[in-house]
PDB file of C-alpha atoms in Angstrom:
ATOM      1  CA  UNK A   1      37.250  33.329  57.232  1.00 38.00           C
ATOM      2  CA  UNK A   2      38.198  36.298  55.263  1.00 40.00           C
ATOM      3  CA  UNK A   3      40.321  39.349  56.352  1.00 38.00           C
ATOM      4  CA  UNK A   4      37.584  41.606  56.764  1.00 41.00           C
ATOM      5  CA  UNK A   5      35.823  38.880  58.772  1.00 41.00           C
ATOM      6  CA  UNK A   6      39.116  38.664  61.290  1.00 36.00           C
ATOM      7  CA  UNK A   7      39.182  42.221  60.828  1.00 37.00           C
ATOM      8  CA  UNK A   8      35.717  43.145  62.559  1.00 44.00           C
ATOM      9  CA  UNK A   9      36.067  40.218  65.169  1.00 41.00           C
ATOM     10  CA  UNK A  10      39.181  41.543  66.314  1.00 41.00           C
ATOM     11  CA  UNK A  11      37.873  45.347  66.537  1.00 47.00           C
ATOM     12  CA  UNK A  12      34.683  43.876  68.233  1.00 46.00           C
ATOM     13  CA  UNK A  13      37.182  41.875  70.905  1.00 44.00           C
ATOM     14  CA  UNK A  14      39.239  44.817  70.965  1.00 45.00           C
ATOM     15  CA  UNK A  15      36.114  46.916  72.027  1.00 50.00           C
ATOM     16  CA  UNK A  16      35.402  44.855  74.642  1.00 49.00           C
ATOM     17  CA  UNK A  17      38.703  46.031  76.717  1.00 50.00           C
ATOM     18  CA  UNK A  18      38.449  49.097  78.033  1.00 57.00           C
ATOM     19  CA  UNK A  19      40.955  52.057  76.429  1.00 62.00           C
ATOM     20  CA  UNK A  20      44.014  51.858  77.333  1.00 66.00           C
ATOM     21  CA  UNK A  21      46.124  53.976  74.430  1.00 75.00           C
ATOM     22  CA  UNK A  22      46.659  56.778  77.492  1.00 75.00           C
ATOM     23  CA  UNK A  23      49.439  53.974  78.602  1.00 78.00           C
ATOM     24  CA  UNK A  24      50.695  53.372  75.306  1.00 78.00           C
ATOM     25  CA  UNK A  25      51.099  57.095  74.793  1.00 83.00           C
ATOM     26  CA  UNK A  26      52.887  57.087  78.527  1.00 88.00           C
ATOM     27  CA  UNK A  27      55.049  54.986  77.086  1.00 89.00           C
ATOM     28  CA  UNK A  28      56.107  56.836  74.029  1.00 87.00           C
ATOM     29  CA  UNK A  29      57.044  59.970  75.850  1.00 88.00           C
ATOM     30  CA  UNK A  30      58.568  57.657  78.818  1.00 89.00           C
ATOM     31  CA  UNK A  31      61.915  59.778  79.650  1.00 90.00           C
ATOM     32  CA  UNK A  32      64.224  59.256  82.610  1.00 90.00           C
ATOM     33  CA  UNK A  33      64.298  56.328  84.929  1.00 91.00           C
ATOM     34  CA  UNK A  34      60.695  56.781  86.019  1.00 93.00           C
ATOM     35  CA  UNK A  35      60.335  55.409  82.208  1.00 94.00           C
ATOM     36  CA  UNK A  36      62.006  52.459  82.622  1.00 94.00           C
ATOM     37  CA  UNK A  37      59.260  51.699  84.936  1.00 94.00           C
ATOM     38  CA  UNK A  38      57.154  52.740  82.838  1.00 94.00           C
ATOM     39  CA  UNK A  39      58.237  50.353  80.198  1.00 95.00           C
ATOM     40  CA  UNK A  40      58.221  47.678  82.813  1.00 96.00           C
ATOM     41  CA  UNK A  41      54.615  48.046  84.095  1.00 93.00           C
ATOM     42  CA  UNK A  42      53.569  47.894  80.996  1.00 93.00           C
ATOM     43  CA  UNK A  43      55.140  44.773  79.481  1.00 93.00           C
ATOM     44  CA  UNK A  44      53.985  43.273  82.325  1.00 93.00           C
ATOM     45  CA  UNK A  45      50.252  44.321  81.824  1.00 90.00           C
ATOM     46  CA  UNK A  46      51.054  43.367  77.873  1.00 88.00           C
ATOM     47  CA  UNK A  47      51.874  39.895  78.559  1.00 86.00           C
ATOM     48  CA  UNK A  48      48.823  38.990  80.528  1.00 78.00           C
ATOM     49  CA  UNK A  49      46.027  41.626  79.712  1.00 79.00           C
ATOM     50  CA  UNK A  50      46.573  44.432  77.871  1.00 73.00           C
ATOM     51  CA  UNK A  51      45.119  44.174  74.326  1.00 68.00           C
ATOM     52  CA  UNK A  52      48.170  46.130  72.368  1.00 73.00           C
ATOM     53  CA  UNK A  53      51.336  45.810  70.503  1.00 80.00           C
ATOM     54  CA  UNK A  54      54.678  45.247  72.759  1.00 86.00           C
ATOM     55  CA  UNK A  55      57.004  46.613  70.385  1.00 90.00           C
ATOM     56  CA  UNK A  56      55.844  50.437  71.249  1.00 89.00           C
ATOM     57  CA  UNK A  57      58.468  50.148  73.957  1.00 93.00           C
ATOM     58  CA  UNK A  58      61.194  51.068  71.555  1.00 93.00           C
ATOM     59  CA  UNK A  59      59.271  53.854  71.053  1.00 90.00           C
ATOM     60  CA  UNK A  60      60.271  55.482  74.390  1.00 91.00           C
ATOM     61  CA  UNK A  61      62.618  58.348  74.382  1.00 90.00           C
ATOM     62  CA  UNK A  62      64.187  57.707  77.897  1.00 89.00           C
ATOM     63  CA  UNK A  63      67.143  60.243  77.353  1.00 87.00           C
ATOM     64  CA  UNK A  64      68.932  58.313  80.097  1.00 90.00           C
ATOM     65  CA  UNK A  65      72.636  60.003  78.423  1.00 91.00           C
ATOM     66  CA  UNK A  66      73.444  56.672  76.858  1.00 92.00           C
ATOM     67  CA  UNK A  67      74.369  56.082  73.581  1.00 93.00           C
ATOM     68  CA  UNK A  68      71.161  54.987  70.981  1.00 91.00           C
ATOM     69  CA  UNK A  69      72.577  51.236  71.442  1.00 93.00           C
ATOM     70  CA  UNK A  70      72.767  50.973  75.344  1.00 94.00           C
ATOM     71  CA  UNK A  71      69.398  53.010  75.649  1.00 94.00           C
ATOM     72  CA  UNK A  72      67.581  50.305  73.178  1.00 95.00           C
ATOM     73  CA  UNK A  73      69.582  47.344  75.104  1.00 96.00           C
ATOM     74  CA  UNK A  74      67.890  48.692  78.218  1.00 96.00           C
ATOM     75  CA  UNK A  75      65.000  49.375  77.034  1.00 96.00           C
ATOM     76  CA  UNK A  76      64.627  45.366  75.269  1.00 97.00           C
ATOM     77  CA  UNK A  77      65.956  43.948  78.766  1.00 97.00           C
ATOM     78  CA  UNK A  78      63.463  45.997  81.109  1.00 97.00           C
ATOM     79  CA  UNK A  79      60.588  44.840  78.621  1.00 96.00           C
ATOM     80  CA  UNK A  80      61.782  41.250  78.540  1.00 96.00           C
ATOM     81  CA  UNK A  81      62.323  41.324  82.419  1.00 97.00           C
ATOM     82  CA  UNK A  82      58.220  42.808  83.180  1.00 96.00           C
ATOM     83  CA  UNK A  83      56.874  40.671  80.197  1.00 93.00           C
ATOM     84  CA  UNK A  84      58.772  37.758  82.114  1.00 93.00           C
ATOM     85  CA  UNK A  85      57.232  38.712  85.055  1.00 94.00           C
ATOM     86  CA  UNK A  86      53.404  39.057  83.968  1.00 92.00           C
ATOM     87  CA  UNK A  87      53.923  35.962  81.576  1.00 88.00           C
ATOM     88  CA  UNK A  88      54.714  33.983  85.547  1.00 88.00           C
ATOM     89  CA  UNK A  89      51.116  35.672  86.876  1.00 88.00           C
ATOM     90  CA  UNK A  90      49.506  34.971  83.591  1.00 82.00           C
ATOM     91  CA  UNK A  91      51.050  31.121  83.998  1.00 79.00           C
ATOM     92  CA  UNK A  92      49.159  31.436  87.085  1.00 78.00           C
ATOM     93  CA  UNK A  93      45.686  32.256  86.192  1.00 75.00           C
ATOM     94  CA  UNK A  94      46.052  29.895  83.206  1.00 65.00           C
ATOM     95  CA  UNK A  95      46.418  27.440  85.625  1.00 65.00           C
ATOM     96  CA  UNK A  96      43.997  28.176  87.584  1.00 65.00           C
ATOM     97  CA  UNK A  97      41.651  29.042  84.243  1.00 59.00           C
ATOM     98  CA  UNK A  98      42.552  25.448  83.510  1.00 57.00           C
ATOM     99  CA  UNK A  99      41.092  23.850  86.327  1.00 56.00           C
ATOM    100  CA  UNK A 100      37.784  26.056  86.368  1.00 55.00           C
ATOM    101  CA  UNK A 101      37.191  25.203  82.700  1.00 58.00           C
ATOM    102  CA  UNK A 102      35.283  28.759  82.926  1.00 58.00           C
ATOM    103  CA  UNK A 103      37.268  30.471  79.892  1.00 55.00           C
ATOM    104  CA  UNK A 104      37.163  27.301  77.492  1.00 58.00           C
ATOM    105  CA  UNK A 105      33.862  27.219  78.452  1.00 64.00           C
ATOM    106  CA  UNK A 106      33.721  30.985  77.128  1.00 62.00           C
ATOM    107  CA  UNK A 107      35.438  30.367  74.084  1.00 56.00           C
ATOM    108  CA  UNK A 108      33.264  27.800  73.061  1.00 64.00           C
ATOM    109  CA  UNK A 109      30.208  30.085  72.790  1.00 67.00           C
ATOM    110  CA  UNK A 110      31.884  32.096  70.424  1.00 62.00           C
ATOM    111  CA  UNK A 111      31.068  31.658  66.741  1.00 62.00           C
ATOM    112  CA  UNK A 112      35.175  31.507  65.499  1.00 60.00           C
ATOM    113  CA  UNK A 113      36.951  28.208  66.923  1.00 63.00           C
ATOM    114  CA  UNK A 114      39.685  30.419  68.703  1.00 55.00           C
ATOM    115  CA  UNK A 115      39.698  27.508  71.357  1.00 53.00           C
ATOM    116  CA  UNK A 116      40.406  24.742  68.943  1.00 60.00           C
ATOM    117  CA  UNK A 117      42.675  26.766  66.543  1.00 63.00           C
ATOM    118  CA  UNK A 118      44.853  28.244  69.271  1.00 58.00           C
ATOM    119  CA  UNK A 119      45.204  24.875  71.073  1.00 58.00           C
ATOM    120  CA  UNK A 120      46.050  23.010  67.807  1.00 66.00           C
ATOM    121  CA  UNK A 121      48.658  25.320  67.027  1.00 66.00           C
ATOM    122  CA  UNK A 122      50.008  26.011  71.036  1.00 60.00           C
ATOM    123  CA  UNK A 123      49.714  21.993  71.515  1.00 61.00           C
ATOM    124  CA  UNK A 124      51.834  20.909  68.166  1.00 72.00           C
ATOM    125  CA  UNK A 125      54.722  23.862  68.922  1.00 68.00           C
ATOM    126  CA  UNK A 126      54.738  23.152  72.629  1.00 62.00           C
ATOM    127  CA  UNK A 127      55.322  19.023  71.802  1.00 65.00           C
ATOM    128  CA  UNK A 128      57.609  19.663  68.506  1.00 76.00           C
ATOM    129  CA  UNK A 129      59.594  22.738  70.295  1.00 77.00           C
ATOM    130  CA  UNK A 130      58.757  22.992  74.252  1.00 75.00           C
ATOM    131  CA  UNK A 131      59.590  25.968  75.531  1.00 81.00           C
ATOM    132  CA  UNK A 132      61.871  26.989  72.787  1.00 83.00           C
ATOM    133  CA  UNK A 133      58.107  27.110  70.888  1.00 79.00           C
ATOM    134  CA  UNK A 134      56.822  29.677  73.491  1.00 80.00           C
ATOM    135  CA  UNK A 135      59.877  31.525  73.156  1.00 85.00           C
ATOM    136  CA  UNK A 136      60.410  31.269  68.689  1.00 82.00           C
ATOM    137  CA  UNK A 137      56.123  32.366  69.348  1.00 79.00           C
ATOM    138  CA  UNK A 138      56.917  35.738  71.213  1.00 84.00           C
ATOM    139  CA  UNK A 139      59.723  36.318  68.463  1.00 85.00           C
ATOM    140  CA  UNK A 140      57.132  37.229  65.734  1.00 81.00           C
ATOM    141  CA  UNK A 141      56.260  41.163  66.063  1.00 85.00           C
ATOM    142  CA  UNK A 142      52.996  42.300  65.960  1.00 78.00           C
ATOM    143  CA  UNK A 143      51.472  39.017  67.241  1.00 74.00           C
ATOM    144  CA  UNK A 144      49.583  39.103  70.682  1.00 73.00           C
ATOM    145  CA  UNK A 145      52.027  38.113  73.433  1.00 76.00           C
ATOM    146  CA  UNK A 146      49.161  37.308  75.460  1.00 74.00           C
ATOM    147  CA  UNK A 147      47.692  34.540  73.321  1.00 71.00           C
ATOM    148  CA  UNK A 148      50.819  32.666  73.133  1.00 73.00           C
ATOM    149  CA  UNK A 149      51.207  33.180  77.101  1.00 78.00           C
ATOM    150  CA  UNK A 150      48.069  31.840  77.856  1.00 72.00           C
ATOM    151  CA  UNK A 151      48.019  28.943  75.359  1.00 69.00           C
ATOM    152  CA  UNK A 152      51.502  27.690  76.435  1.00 73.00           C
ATOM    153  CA  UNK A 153      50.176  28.028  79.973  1.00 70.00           C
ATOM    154  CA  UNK A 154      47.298  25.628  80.375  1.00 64.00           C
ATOM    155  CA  UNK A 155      50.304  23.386  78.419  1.00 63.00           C
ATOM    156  CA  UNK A 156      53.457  23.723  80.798  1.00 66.00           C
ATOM    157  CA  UNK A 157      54.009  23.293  84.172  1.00 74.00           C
ATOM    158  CA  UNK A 158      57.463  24.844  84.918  1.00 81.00           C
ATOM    159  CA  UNK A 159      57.186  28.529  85.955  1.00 84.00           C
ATOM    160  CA  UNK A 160      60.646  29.436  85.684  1.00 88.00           C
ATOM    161  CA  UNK A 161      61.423  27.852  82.206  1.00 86.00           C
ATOM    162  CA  UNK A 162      58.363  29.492  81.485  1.00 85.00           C
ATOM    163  CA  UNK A 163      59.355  33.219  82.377  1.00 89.00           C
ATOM    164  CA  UNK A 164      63.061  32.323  81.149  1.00 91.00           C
ATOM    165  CA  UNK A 165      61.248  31.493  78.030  1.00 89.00           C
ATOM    166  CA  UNK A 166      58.889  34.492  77.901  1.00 90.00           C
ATOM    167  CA  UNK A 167      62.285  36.845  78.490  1.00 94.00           C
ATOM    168  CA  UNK A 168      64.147  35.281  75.668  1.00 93.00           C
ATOM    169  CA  UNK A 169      61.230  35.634  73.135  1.00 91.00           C
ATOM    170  CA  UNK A 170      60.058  39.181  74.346  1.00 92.00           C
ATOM    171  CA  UNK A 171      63.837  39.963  74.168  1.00 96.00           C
ATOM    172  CA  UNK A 172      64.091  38.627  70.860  1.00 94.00           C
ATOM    173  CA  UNK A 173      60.805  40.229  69.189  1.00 93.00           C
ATOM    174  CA  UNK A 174      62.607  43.802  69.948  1.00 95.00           C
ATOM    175  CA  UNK A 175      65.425  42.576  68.691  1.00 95.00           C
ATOM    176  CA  UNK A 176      63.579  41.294  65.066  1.00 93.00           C
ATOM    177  CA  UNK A 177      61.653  44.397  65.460  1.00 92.00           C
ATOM    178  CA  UNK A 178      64.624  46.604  65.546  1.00 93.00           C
ATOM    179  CA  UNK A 179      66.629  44.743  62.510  1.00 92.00           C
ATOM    180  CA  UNK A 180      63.256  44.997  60.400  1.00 90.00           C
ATOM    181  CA  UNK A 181      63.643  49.137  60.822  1.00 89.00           C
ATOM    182  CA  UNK A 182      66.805  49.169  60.367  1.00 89.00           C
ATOM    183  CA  UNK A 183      66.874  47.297  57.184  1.00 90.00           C
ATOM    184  CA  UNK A 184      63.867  49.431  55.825  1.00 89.00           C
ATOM    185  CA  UNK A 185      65.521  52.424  56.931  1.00 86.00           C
ATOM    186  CA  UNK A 186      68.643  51.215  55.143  1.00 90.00           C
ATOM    187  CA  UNK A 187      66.282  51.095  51.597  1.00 90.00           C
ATOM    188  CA  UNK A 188      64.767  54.292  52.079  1.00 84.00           C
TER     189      UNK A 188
END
């Protein structure tokens, strides 16, 4: 498959969600406490629904009168703590998704072996790594939380290694995030 191919399948998935860049723009002017809600609603949405990119949280001014470090330590625990959170509902329904065989069934139909790829990939990290995988997974920015959520799901059983695991990778992807600015901001 080329780019351009992955490309327009991904914009034609994308299109099938309805628009939800009003949140991610909630996010980037979150300020105050209420923001820290904010940030936590949607991490949780990100991790079992929302098509976007995670890392916009760092984004959010919050102006909370702490220094840039404690804001951005805040600001990576609340995310890791409501991505934790939707990552244990999403455990859920990829349980019960499991059991219905209704989604597989879904991504079957479709002309791109998403189904056998992401299995493949979810199956050999989840036996090599376990839930260190998951967690190593949700380091890599840019990368749909969600996919890795639901493919370590229909894997794992344990819901709080899971959502320990989701916090530690979410946690770390701001983290990477953050060092990967501040090195290119070091260049420039």
């Amino acid at each position: 498959m080329t780019l351009a191919a992955f490309v327009s399948l991904t914009d034609l998935a994308l299109g099938l969600f309805p628009d939800f860049s009003w949140l991610a723009s909630l996010v980037e002017t979150a300020t105050g406490w209420v923001g820290l809600a904010i940030i936590f609603v949607y991490s949780f949405l990100i991790a079992f629904a929302l098509p976007g990119v995670s890392e916009i949280v760092l984004a959010a001014p919050l102006d909370l009168g702490l220094s840039r470090g404690l804001r951005l330590a805040l600001i990576i625990l609340v995310s890791g703590a409501g991505k934790a959170a939707g990552s244990v509902f999403a455990f859920h329904i990829g349980r019960e998704t499991k059991e219905s065989g209704y989604f597989e069934r879904f991504l079957q139909r479709l002309p791109v072996d998403v189904m056998g790829w992401s299995e493949r990939q979810a199956v050999q990290i989840a036996q090599n790594w376990g839930f260190a995988g998951l967690a190593a997974a949700l380091c890599v920015p840019g990368f749909p939380d969600t996919l890795s959520i639901y493919a370590f799901a229909v894997l794992e059983d344990d819901y709080v290694k899971f959502a320990a695991a989701t916090f530690v990778g979410s946690c770390g992807r701001l983290i990477v995030t953050l060092a990967g600015i501040e090195a290119i901001a070091a260049v420039i």
